[in-house]
Coordinates of N, CA and C in Angstrom, one line a residue:
M209 N 76.0 87.7 132.2 CA 75.5 87.8 130.8 C 75.8 89.5 130.5
T210 N 76.2 89.8 129.0 CA 76.9 91.1 128.4 C 75.5 92.3 129.5
P211 N 76.3 93.5 129.6 CA 75.0 94.6 129.7 C 74.2 94.7 128.8
L212 N 74.6 94.6 127.2 CA 74.0 94.4 126.0 C 72.4 94.5 126.2
Y213 N 72.4 92.9 127.2 CA 70.8 92.6 126.9 C 70.1 93.3 128.2
N214 N 71.0 93.8 129.1 CA 70.1 94.4 130.2 C 69.7 95.8 129.7
T215 N 70.9 96.6 129.1 CA 70.8 97.9 128.4 C 68.9 97.9 127.2
L216 N 68.9 97.0 126.1 CA 68.2 96.5 125.5 C 66.7 96.6 126.1
T217 N 66.2 95.7 127.6 CA 65.5 95.9 128.1 C 64.9 97.2 128.2
Q218 N 66.0 98.1 128.3 CA 65.7 99.4 129.2 C 65.3 100.6 128.0
L219 N 65.8 100.2 126.9 CA 65.4 101.4 125.8 C 64.5 102.1 125.3
R220 N 63.8 103.2 125.6 CA 62.8 103.6 124.7 C 62.6 104.5 124.5
F221 N 62.5 105.0 122.7 CA 62.7 105.8 122.3 C 61.5 106.5 121.9
G222 N 61.5 108.0 121.6 CA 60.4 108.8 121.4 C 60.3 108.7 119.8
A223 N 59.2 109.0 119.3 CA 58.7 108.8 118.1 C 59.4 109.5 116.9
D224 N 60.0 110.6 117.5 CA 60.4 110.9 116.0 C 62.2 110.6 116.0
E225 N 62.9 110.0 117.4 CA 63.7 109.2 117.2 C 64.1 108.0 116.1
M226 N 62.6 107.1 116.8 CA 61.9 105.7 116.1 C 62.0 105.7 114.2
N227 N 61.6 107.4 113.8 CA 61.6 107.3 112.7 C 62.7 107.8 112.0
D228 N 63.9 108.1 112.4 CA 65.3 108.7 112.1 C 66.0 107.3 111.8
P229 N 65.8 106.8 110.3 CA 66.3 105.5 109.8 C 67.9 105.7 110.1
A230 N 68.8 106.7 109.9 CA 70.1 107.1 110.4 C 70.7 106.6 111.9
S231 N 69.5 106.7 113.0 CA 69.8 106.6 114.1 C 69.0 104.9 114.1
S232 N 68.5 104.6 113.5 CA 68.2 103.1 114.0 C 69.2 102.5 113.5
R233 N 69.9 102.6 112.1 CA 70.8 101.7 111.7 C 72.2 101.9 112.6
K234 N 72.6 102.9 113.3 CA 73.6 103.3 114.2 C 73.0 102.2 115.6
R235 N 71.9 102.2 116.1 CA 71.7 101.3 116.8 C 71.9 100.1 117.1
L236 N 71.3 99.4 115.4 CA 71.5 98.3 115.3 C 72.8 97.7 114.9
Y237 N 73.8 98.8 114.5 CA 75.0 98.5 114.3 C 75.8 97.9 115.6
D238 N 75.3 98.9 116.8 CA 76.0 99.0 117.9 C 75.8 97.7 118.3
I239 N 74.7 97.0 118.4 CA 74.6 95.5 118.8 C 74.9 94.3 118.2
L240 N 74.8 94.3 116.5 CA 75.2 93.6 116.1 C 76.8 93.3 116.1
V241 N 77.7 94.4 116.1 CA 78.8 94.1 116.1 C 79.4 93.6 117.1
T242 N 78.2 93.7 117.9 CA 79.1 92.9 119.1 C 78.8 91.2 119.2
Q243 N 78.4 91.0 118.2 CA 77.5 89.7 118.2 C 77.9 89.1 116.4
Q244 N 79.2 89.3 116.3 CA 79.4 88.5 114.8 C 78.5 89.2 113.8
G245 N 77.4 90.0 113.6 CA 76.5 90.0 112.6 C 75.4 89.9 113.2
Y246 N 75.1 89.2 113.8 CA 73.5 88.5 114.1 C 73.3 89.7 115.1
F247 N 71.6 89.5 115.0 CA 70.7 89.7 115.8 C 69.5 89.2 115.3
T248 N 68.7 89.7 117.0 CA 67.5 89.2 116.8 C 66.3 90.0 116.3
T249 N 64.9 89.8 116.6 CA 64.0 90.3 116.1 C 63.4 91.6 117.3
V250 N 63.7 91.2 118.7 CA 63.7 92.1 119.6 C 64.5 93.0 119.5
Q251 N 65.8 92.4 119.2 CA 66.8 93.3 119.2 C 66.5 94.8 118.2
A252 N 66.5 94.4 117.1 CA 66.0 95.3 115.8 C 64.8 95.7 116.2
H253 N 64.0 95.3 116.7 CA 62.6 96.5 117.4 C 63.2 97.4 118.1
A254 N 64.2 97.1 119.6 CA 64.3 97.7 120.3 C 65.3 99.0 119.5
A255 N 65.9 98.7 118.2 CA 66.8 100.0 117.8 C 65.9 100.9 116.9
G256 N 64.7 100.4 116.9 CA 63.9 101.0 116.1 C 63.3 100.3 114.4
Y257 N 63.6 99.3 114.7 CA 63.1 98.5 113.0 C 61.7 97.7 113.7
D258 N 60.5 98.1 113.2 CA 59.3 97.4 113.4 C 59.4 96.1 112.7
S259 N 57.6 95.4 112.5 CA 57.8 94.3 112.0 C 58.1 94.2 110.0
A260 N 57.5 95.2 110.0 CA 57.3 95.3 108.6 C 58.7 95.9 107.8
L261 N 58.9 96.7 108.6 CA 60.7 97.0 108.2 C 61.4 96.2 108.6
C262 N 61.7 95.2 109.2 CA 62.7 93.7 109.3 C 62.1 93.0 108.2
A263 N 60.9 92.8 107.7 CA 60.4 92.3 106.6 C 61.3 92.7 104.9
Y264 N 60.8 94.2 104.8 CA 61.3 94.6 104.2 C 62.7 94.2 103.8
H265 N 63.6 94.6 104.8 CA 65.3 94.2 104.8 C 65.2 93.0 104.0
V266 N 64.9 91.9 104.8 CA 65.0 90.4 104.5 C 64.8 90.1 102.9
R267 N 63.5 90.9 102.3 CA 63.2 90.8 100.9 C 64.2 91.3 99.9
R268 N 64.7 92.6 100.8 CA 65.7 93.2 100.0 C 67.1 92.6 100.0
G269 N 67.3 91.9 100.8 CA 68.6 91.0 101.0 C 69.5 91.5 101.9
D270 N 69.1 92.8 102.6 CA 70.1 93.1 103.8 C 70.9 92.2 104.7
W271 N 69.1 91.6 105.1 CA 69.3 90.7 106.3 C 69.4 89.5 105.9
Q272 N 69.8 88.5 106.6 CA 69.4 86.9 106.2 C 69.0 86.9 107.7
R273 N 68.0 86.1 107.1 CA 67.4 85.3 108.3 C 67.7 83.6 108.4
E274 N 68.4 83.8 109.5 CA 69.4 82.4 110.4 C 68.2 81.5 110.7
A275 N 67.6 82.0 111.3 CA 66.7 80.7 112.4 C 65.3 81.8 112.8
H276 N 64.5 81.4 113.2 CA 63.4 81.6 113.6 C 63.7 83.0 115.1
G277 N 63.3 84.3 114.3 CA 63.9 85.5 115.2 C 65.0 86.2 115.4
I278 N 66.0 85.3 114.3 CA 67.5 85.7 114.3 C 67.7 85.9 112.6
Y279 N 68.8 87.3 112.5 CA 69.0 87.6 111.4 C 70.5 87.7 111.6
R280 N 71.1 87.9 110.2 CA 72.5 88.2 110.2 C 72.4 89.3 109.2
L281 N 73.2 90.4 109.7 CA 73.9 91.5 108.1 C 74.4 90.7 107.1
T282 N 73.7 90.9 105.6 CA 74.3 90.4 104.8 C 75.8 90.5 104.2
D283 N 75.8 91.7 104.6 CA 77.3 91.9 104.1 C 78.5 92.0 104.9
Y284 N 78.2 91.6 106.4 CA 78.9 91.2 107.4 C 80.3 90.5 106.9
P285 N 81.4 91.2 107.4 CA 82.5 90.4 107.2 C 82.6 88.8 107.8
P286 N 83.4 88.0 107.3 CA 83.4 86.3 107.7 C 84.3 86.8 109.3
T287 N 83.2 85.9 110.1 CA 84.4 86.1 111.6 C 84.5 84.7 111.9
D288 N 85.0 84.7 113.6 CA 85.4 83.1 113.7 C 84.4 82.8 114.8
R289 N 84.1 81.5 114.5 CA 82.9 80.8 115.2 C 81.4 81.6 114.7
P290 N 81.2 82.1 114.0 CA 79.6 82.8 113.8 C 78.7 81.6 114.2
D291 N 79.0 80.4 114.4 CA 78.1 78.7 114.7 C 77.4 79.1 116.1
L292 N 78.7 79.7 116.8 CA 78.6 79.9 118.7 C 77.6 81.1 118.7
V293 N 77.8 82.3 117.9 CA 76.8 83.1 118.1 C 75.2 82.5 117.9
L294 N 75.1 82.2 116.6 CA 73.9 81.8 116.0 C 72.9 80.8 117.1
W295 N 73.7 79.7 118.0 CA 73.1 78.9 119.0 C 73.0 79.9 119.9
N296 N 73.9 80.5 120.6 CA 73.8 81.4 121.8 C 72.8 82.0 121.6
L297 N 72.0 82.5 120.4 CA 70.8 83.6 120.3 C 69.7 82.7 120.3
W298 N 69.8 81.5 119.8 CA 68.6 80.6 119.6 C 68.0 80.3 121.4
S299 N 69.1 80.3 122.0 CA 69.1 79.8 124.0 C 68.5 81.1 124.5
R300 N 67.6 82.3 123.6 CA 67.5 83.2 124.5 C 66.2 82.6 125.0
D301 N 65.8 83.8 126.3 CA 64.3 83.2 126.8 C 63.5 84.6 126.1
R302 N 62.2 84.6 127.1 CA 60.9 85.4 126.2 C 61.7 87.0 126.8
S303 N 62.9 87.2 127.2 CA 63.0 88.8 127.3 C 64.2 88.7 126.7
G304 N 64.8 88.2 125.8 CA 65.6 88.1 124.3 C 67.3 87.7 125.2
R305 N 67.2 87.4 126.4 CA 68.5 87.0 127.1 C 69.0 85.5 126.9
P306 N 70.0 85.4 126.3 CA 70.4 83.5 126.2 C 70.8 83.3 127.2
Q307 N 70.5 82.2 127.5 CA 70.6 81.3 128.4 C 71.9 80.2 128.3
G308 N 71.9 80.1 127.2 CA 73.0 78.8 127.1 C 74.8 79.5 127.4
T309 N 75.5 78.5 127.7 CA 76.8 78.5 127.9 C 77.4 77.7 127.4
Y310 N 78.4 77.6 126.1 CA 78.8 76.7 125.5 C 79.9 75.5 126.8
S311 N 80.2 74.5 126.8 CA 80.5 73.8 127.9 C 81.3 72.2 127.3
H312 N 81.9 72.0 128.2 CA 82.2 70.4 127.8 C 83.5 70.4 126.6
A313 N 83.1 69.7 125.6 CA 84.1 69.6 124.8 C 84.0 70.4 123.7
T314 N 82.9 71.6 123.2 CA 83.0 72.7 122.8 C 83.6 73.9 123.6
A315 N 83.4 73.6 124.7 CA 84.9 74.7 125.3 C 86.0 74.8 125.5
L316 N 86.6 73.0 125.1 CA 87.8 72.8 125.0 C 88.0 73.2 123.4
S317 N 87.5 73.0 122.7 CA 87.9 73.5 121.0 C 87.7 74.9 121.0
V318 N 87.1 75.8 122.2 CA 87.0 77.3 121.9 C 88.6 77.8 122.2
Y319 N 89.0 77.4 123.3 CA 90.4 77.0 123.9 C 91.4 76.6 123.1
N320 N 91.2 75.7 122.3 CA 92.0 74.7 121.7 C 93.0 74.1 122.6
L321 N 92.4 73.7 123.4 CA 92.9 72.7 124.2 C 92.7 71.1 123.6
S322 N 93.6 70.6 123.4 CA 93.7 69.0 123.2 C 93.1 68.9 121.9
D323 N 92.9 67.7 121.2 CA 92.6 67.5 119.5 C 90.8 67.7 119.5
V324 N 90.6 67.4 120.6 CA 89.2 67.6 120.6 C 88.1 68.4 119.6
N325 N 87.7 67.6 118.5 CA 87.0 68.6 117.7 C 85.7 68.3 117.7
P326 N 84.4 68.5 118.2 CA 83.2 67.4 118.4 C 82.3 67.9 117.2
S327 N 81.7 67.4 116.7 CA 80.8 67.5 115.7 C 79.6 68.0 115.9
R328 N 79.4 68.2 117.1 CA 78.1 68.5 117.6 C 78.4 69.7 118.8
L329 N 77.7 70.7 118.9 CA 77.9 72.1 120.1 C 77.1 71.3 121.5
H330 N 77.8 71.3 122.5 CA 77.7 71.2 123.9 C 77.3 72.1 124.4
M331 N 76.4 72.5 125.0 CA 75.7 73.8 125.5 C 74.9 73.5 127.0
M332 N 75.7 74.6 128.2 CA 75.2 74.0 129.5 C 73.8 75.3 129.4
V333 N 72.6 74.7 130.2 CA 71.5 75.5 130.2 C 71.1 75.2 131.8
P334 N 70.2 76.3 132.7 CA 69.8 76.3 133.7 C 68.7 75.1 133.8
P335 N 68.6 74.4 134.6 CA 67.8 73.3 135.1 C 66.3 73.8 134.4
T336 N 65.6 75.1 134.5 CA 64.4 75.2 134.1 C 64.7 75.8 132.6
F337 N 65.4 76.0 132.2 CA 65.1 76.2 130.5 C 64.4 75.3 129.8
R338 N 63.5 76.0 129.0 CA 62.3 75.1 128.1 C 62.4 76.1 126.8
R339 N 62.5 75.2 125.5 CA 62.2 75.7 124.2 C 61.4 74.8 123.5
R340 N 60.4 75.4 123.1 CA 59.2 75.0 122.5 C 59.7 74.3 120.7
G341 N 59.3 73.0 120.5 CA 59.6 72.3 119.4 C 60.6 71.2 119.4
L342 N 61.0 70.8 118.0 CA 62.3 69.8 118.5 C 63.5 70.3 119.1
L343 N 64.5 69.8 119.8 CA 66.2 70.4 120.2 C 66.6 70.5 118.9
P344 N 67.7 71.5 118.0 CA 68.1 71.2 117.0 C 69.2 69.6 117.0
G345 N 69.4 69.5 116.3 CA 70.6 68.4 116.3 C 71.8 68.2 116.4
I346 N 72.0 70.2 116.3 CA 73.3 70.0 116.3 C 73.9 70.7 118.0
L347 N 73.1 70.5 118.6 CA 73.5 71.0 120.2 C 72.8 69.6 120.9
I348 N 74.1 69.9 122.1 CA 73.8 68.5 122.9 C 73.7 69.5 124.4
I349 N 72.3 69.3 125.1 CA 72.3 70.3 125.9 C 72.6 69.4 127.5
H350 N 73.1 70.4 128.1 CA 73.7 69.9 129.8 C 72.7 70.6 130.2
R351 N 72.3 70.4 131.5 CA 71.6 71.3 132.4 C 72.5 71.2 133.8
G352 N 72.7 72.7 134.1 CA 73.7 72.9 135.7 C 73.2 73.9 135.9
L353 N 73.8 74.6 137.1 CA 74.1 75.7 137.2 C 75.4 76.4 137.0
L354 N 75.7 77.6 136.9 CA 77.2 78.3 136.7 C 76.7 79.7 137.2
I355 N 78.1 79.9 138.4 CA 78.3 81.0 138.6 C 79.1 81.8 137.9
E356 N 79.2 83.4 138.1 CA 79.6 84.0 137.5 C 81.0 83.6 137.2
S357 N 81.8 83.1 138.0 CA 83.6 83.0 138.0 C 83.7 82.0 137.1
D358 N 82.7 81.0 136.6 CA 82.9 80.1 135.6 C 82.6 80.0 134.3
V359 N 82.2 81.2 133.9 CA 82.0 81.8 132.4 C 82.9 83.0 132.1
E360 N 83.4 82.8 130.7 CA 84.3 83.7 129.9 C 83.3 83.9 128.9
Q361 N 83.2 85.3 128.9 CA 82.4 86.2 127.7 C 83.0 86.1 126.6
M362 N 83.0 85.9 125.9 CA 83.5 85.9 124.2 C 82.8 87.0 123.3
E363 N 83.0 86.7 122.2 CA 82.4 87.6 121.0 C 81.2 87.5 120.7
G364 N 80.1 87.7 121.4 CA 78.8 87.1 121.2 C 78.1 86.1 121.8
Y365 N 78.7 84.9 122.8 CA 78.7 84.2 123.2 C 79.4 83.9 124.5
S366 N 79.2 82.7 125.0 CA 80.1 82.7 126.5 C 80.1 81.1 126.6
V367 N 81.3 81.3 127.0 CA 82.1 79.7 127.4 C 82.1 79.4 128.9
T368 N 82.2 78.4 129.2 CA 83.1 77.9 130.2 C 84.6 77.7 130.4
R369 N 84.8 78.7 131.5 CA 86.2 78.6 131.5 C 86.7 77.2 131.8
P370 N 88.3 77.1 131.7 CA 89.0 76.2 131.8 C 89.0 75.1 132.8
L371 N 89.0 75.8 133.8 CA 88.8 75.5 135.2 C 87.4 74.4 135.4
R372 N 86.3 75.1 135.2 CA 85.0 74.8 135.0 C 84.9 73.5 133.9
T373 N 85.5 73.8 132.7 CA 85.6 72.3 131.5 C 86.2 71.5 131.8
L374 N 87.4 71.7 132.3 CA 87.7 70.4 132.7 C 87.0 69.6 134.0
R375 N 86.2 70.4 134.9 CA 85.9 69.8 135.8 C 84.6 68.7 135.7
D376 N 83.9 69.5 134.5 CA 82.7 68.8 134.1 C 82.8 67.7 133.1
L377 N 84.3 67.7 132.8 CA 84.4 66.5 131.7 C 85.3 65.5 132.3
A378 N 85.9 65.6 133.6 CA 85.9 64.7 134.7 C 84.7 64.1 135.0
D379 N 83.7 64.9 135.4 CA 82.9 64.6 136.2 C 82.1 63.4 135.4
C380 N 82.0 63.9 134.2 CA 80.8 63.2 133.2 C 81.3 62.0 132.0
R381 N 83.0 62.0 132.2 CA 84.0 60.5 131.6 C 83.5 61.1 130.2
M382 N 83.5 62.2 129.3 CA 82.9 61.9 128.2 C 84.2 61.7 127.3
L383 N 85.2 62.3 127.6 CA 86.5 61.8 127.2 C 87.0 60.6 127.5
S384 N 88.3 60.5 126.8 CA 89.1 59.5 126.9 C 90.1 60.1 128.1
D385 N 90.7 59.4 128.8 CA 91.5 59.6 130.1 C 92.8 60.6 129.4
E386 N 93.4 59.9 128.2 CA 94.2 60.3 127.3 C 94.3 62.0 126.9
L387 N 92.7 62.1 126.6 CA 92.5 63.1 125.7 C 92.3 64.3 127.1
L388 N 91.3 63.7 128.0 CA 91.1 64.8 129.0 C 92.7 65.0 129.8
L389 N 93.7 64.2 129.8 CA 94.8 64.9 130.5 C 95.7 65.6 129.2
E390 N 95.6 65.0 127.7 CA 96.1 66.1 127.2 C 96.0 68.0 127.3
A391 N 94.3 67.8 127.8 CA 93.6 69.4 127.4 C 94.3 70.2 128.9
A392 N 94.3 69.0 130.2 CA 94.8 69.6 131.8 C 95.8 70.2 131.3
V393 N 97.0 69.3 130.9 CA 98.3 69.7 130.5 C 98.4 70.9 129.7
Q394 N 98.0 70.7 128.7 CA 98.0 72.3 128.2 C 97.3 73.3 128.6
A395 N 96.2 73.5 129.4 CA 95.7 74.4 130.2 C 96.8 75.1 131.4
V396 N 97.0 74.1 132.2 CA 98.5 74.2 133.1 C 99.6 75.1 132.5
H397 N 100.1 74.8 131.4 CA 101.2 75.3 130.6 C 101.1 76.8 130.5
R398 N 99.7 77.0 129.9 CA 99.2 78.1 129.4 C 98.8 78.9 130.5
G399 N 98.7 78.3 131.3 CA 98.2 79.5 132.6 C 96.7 79.7 133.0
L400 N 96.1 78.6 132.4 CA 94.7 78.9 132.4 C 94.1 78.5 133.5
V401 N 94.8 77.4 134.2 CA 94.2 76.7 135.2 C 95.8 76.3 136.2
D402 N 95.3 76.5 137.5 CA 95.9 76.2 138.7 C 96.0 74.7 138.5
P403 N 97.1 73.9 138.5 CA 97.5 72.6 138.9 C 96.4 72.0 140.3
T404 N 96.8 72.4 141.1 CA 96.7 72.3 142.6 C 95.2 72.5 142.6
E405 N 94.5 73.5 142.1 CA 93.2 73.7 142.1 C 92.2 72.5 141.5
L406 N 92.8 72.9 140.2 CA 92.2 71.4 139.5 C 92.1 70.0 140.2
M407 N 93.0 69.4 140.7 CA 93.1 68.3 141.5 C 92.1 68.5 142.5
S408 N 92.2 69.6 143.4 CA 91.5 69.1 144.5 C 89.8 69.4 144.6
T409 N 89.4 69.7 143.0 CA 88.0 70.0 143.0 C 87.0 68.7 143.1
P410 N 85.9 68.5 143.4 CA 85.5 67.0 144.0 C 85.0 66.8 142.6
E411 N 85.4 67.3 141.3 CA 85.1 66.5 140.5 C 86.0 65.5 139.7
W412 N 87.1 66.2 140.2 CA 88.8 65.7 139.5 C 89.7 64.6 140.6
A413 N 89.2 65.1 142.1 CA 89.9 64.6 143.2 C 89.6 62.9 143.0
P414 N 88.0 62.5 142.9 CA 87.8 60.7 142.7 C 88.6 60.1 141.7
A415 N 89.1 60.7 140.8 CA 89.5 60.0 139.4 C 91.0 60.2 139.7
I416 N 91.5 59.1 140.9 CA 92.9 58.8 141.2 C 93.9 58.6 140.3
S417 N 93.6 57.7 139.3 CA 94.3 57.0 138.5 C 94.9 58.6 137.3
L418 N 94.0 59.4 137.0 CA 94.1 60.6 136.2 C 94.5 61.2 137.2
T419 N 94.7 61.5 138.4 CA 94.9 63.3 138.9 C 96.5 62.4 138.9
A420 N 97.0 61.2 139.2 CA 98.4 60.5 139.6 C 98.6 60.6 138.1
Q421 N 98.0 60.9 137.0 CA 98.7 60.7 135.4 C 99.3 62.2 135.3
L422 N 98.3 63.2 135.5 CA 98.6 64.6 135.5 C 100.1 64.8 136.2
R423 N 99.9 64.5 137.6 CA 101.4 64.6 138.3 C 102.4 64.4 137.3
R424 N 102.5 63.4 137.0 CA 103.7 62.7 136.2 C 103.4 63.2 135.1
A425 N 102.9 63.7 134.1 CA 102.5 64.8 133.0 C 103.4 66.0 133.2
L426 N 102.9 66.7 134.2 CA 103.7 67.9 134.5 C 105.0 68.0 135.2
E427 N 105.4 66.7 135.7 CA 106.7 66.6 136.6 C 107.8 66.5 135.2
K428 N 107.6 65.6 134.1 CA 108.3 65.7 132.9 C 108.2 66.9 132.0
S429 N 107.1 67.8 132.0 CA 106.8 68.6 131.2 C 107.9 69.9 131.5

């Protein structure tokens, strides 16, 4: 998790500071610039905007309400993959800390590995993850535990690193062998994974035919 979320839970401002619009704008901008223009109600409150002021900026058109408790600065410049930031913030817990990490085919698309272009977003969440209401149709939720070395921090969201991504895909066999092999070869050629480490992982090693294909593909390239 980024230091931003830890910092937000610790911020305390005096009355004079909280009533200073310039300081509030600066604090909010420092948050949203790391999240491609997005921010949550909790983050806005921490920056100095109370509920009435949040509603005012929505009515005036300064902020766009993108989802429950999630806003985006209306005039923020276009960015790469803002959808990933939005649903990352959707996965937040009660303290405002995002719980989701993009994984599987979505992680491949982030790294531009193979020709995979999933129409839905794959997100890994902790086994204890809970959200009220229906799951958004755009999301496919996978439950599992990630360690710090499995996760890459991007601009406003996190994604499983290539080695963990390929391990997960080999384990669930979501992709055809052809696409998985293509992704693995590209990852090796770009220095994103070590082939020996990949082929020795518990998830990949049992796929004997796939391991043999990867060896042959690397020998030819």
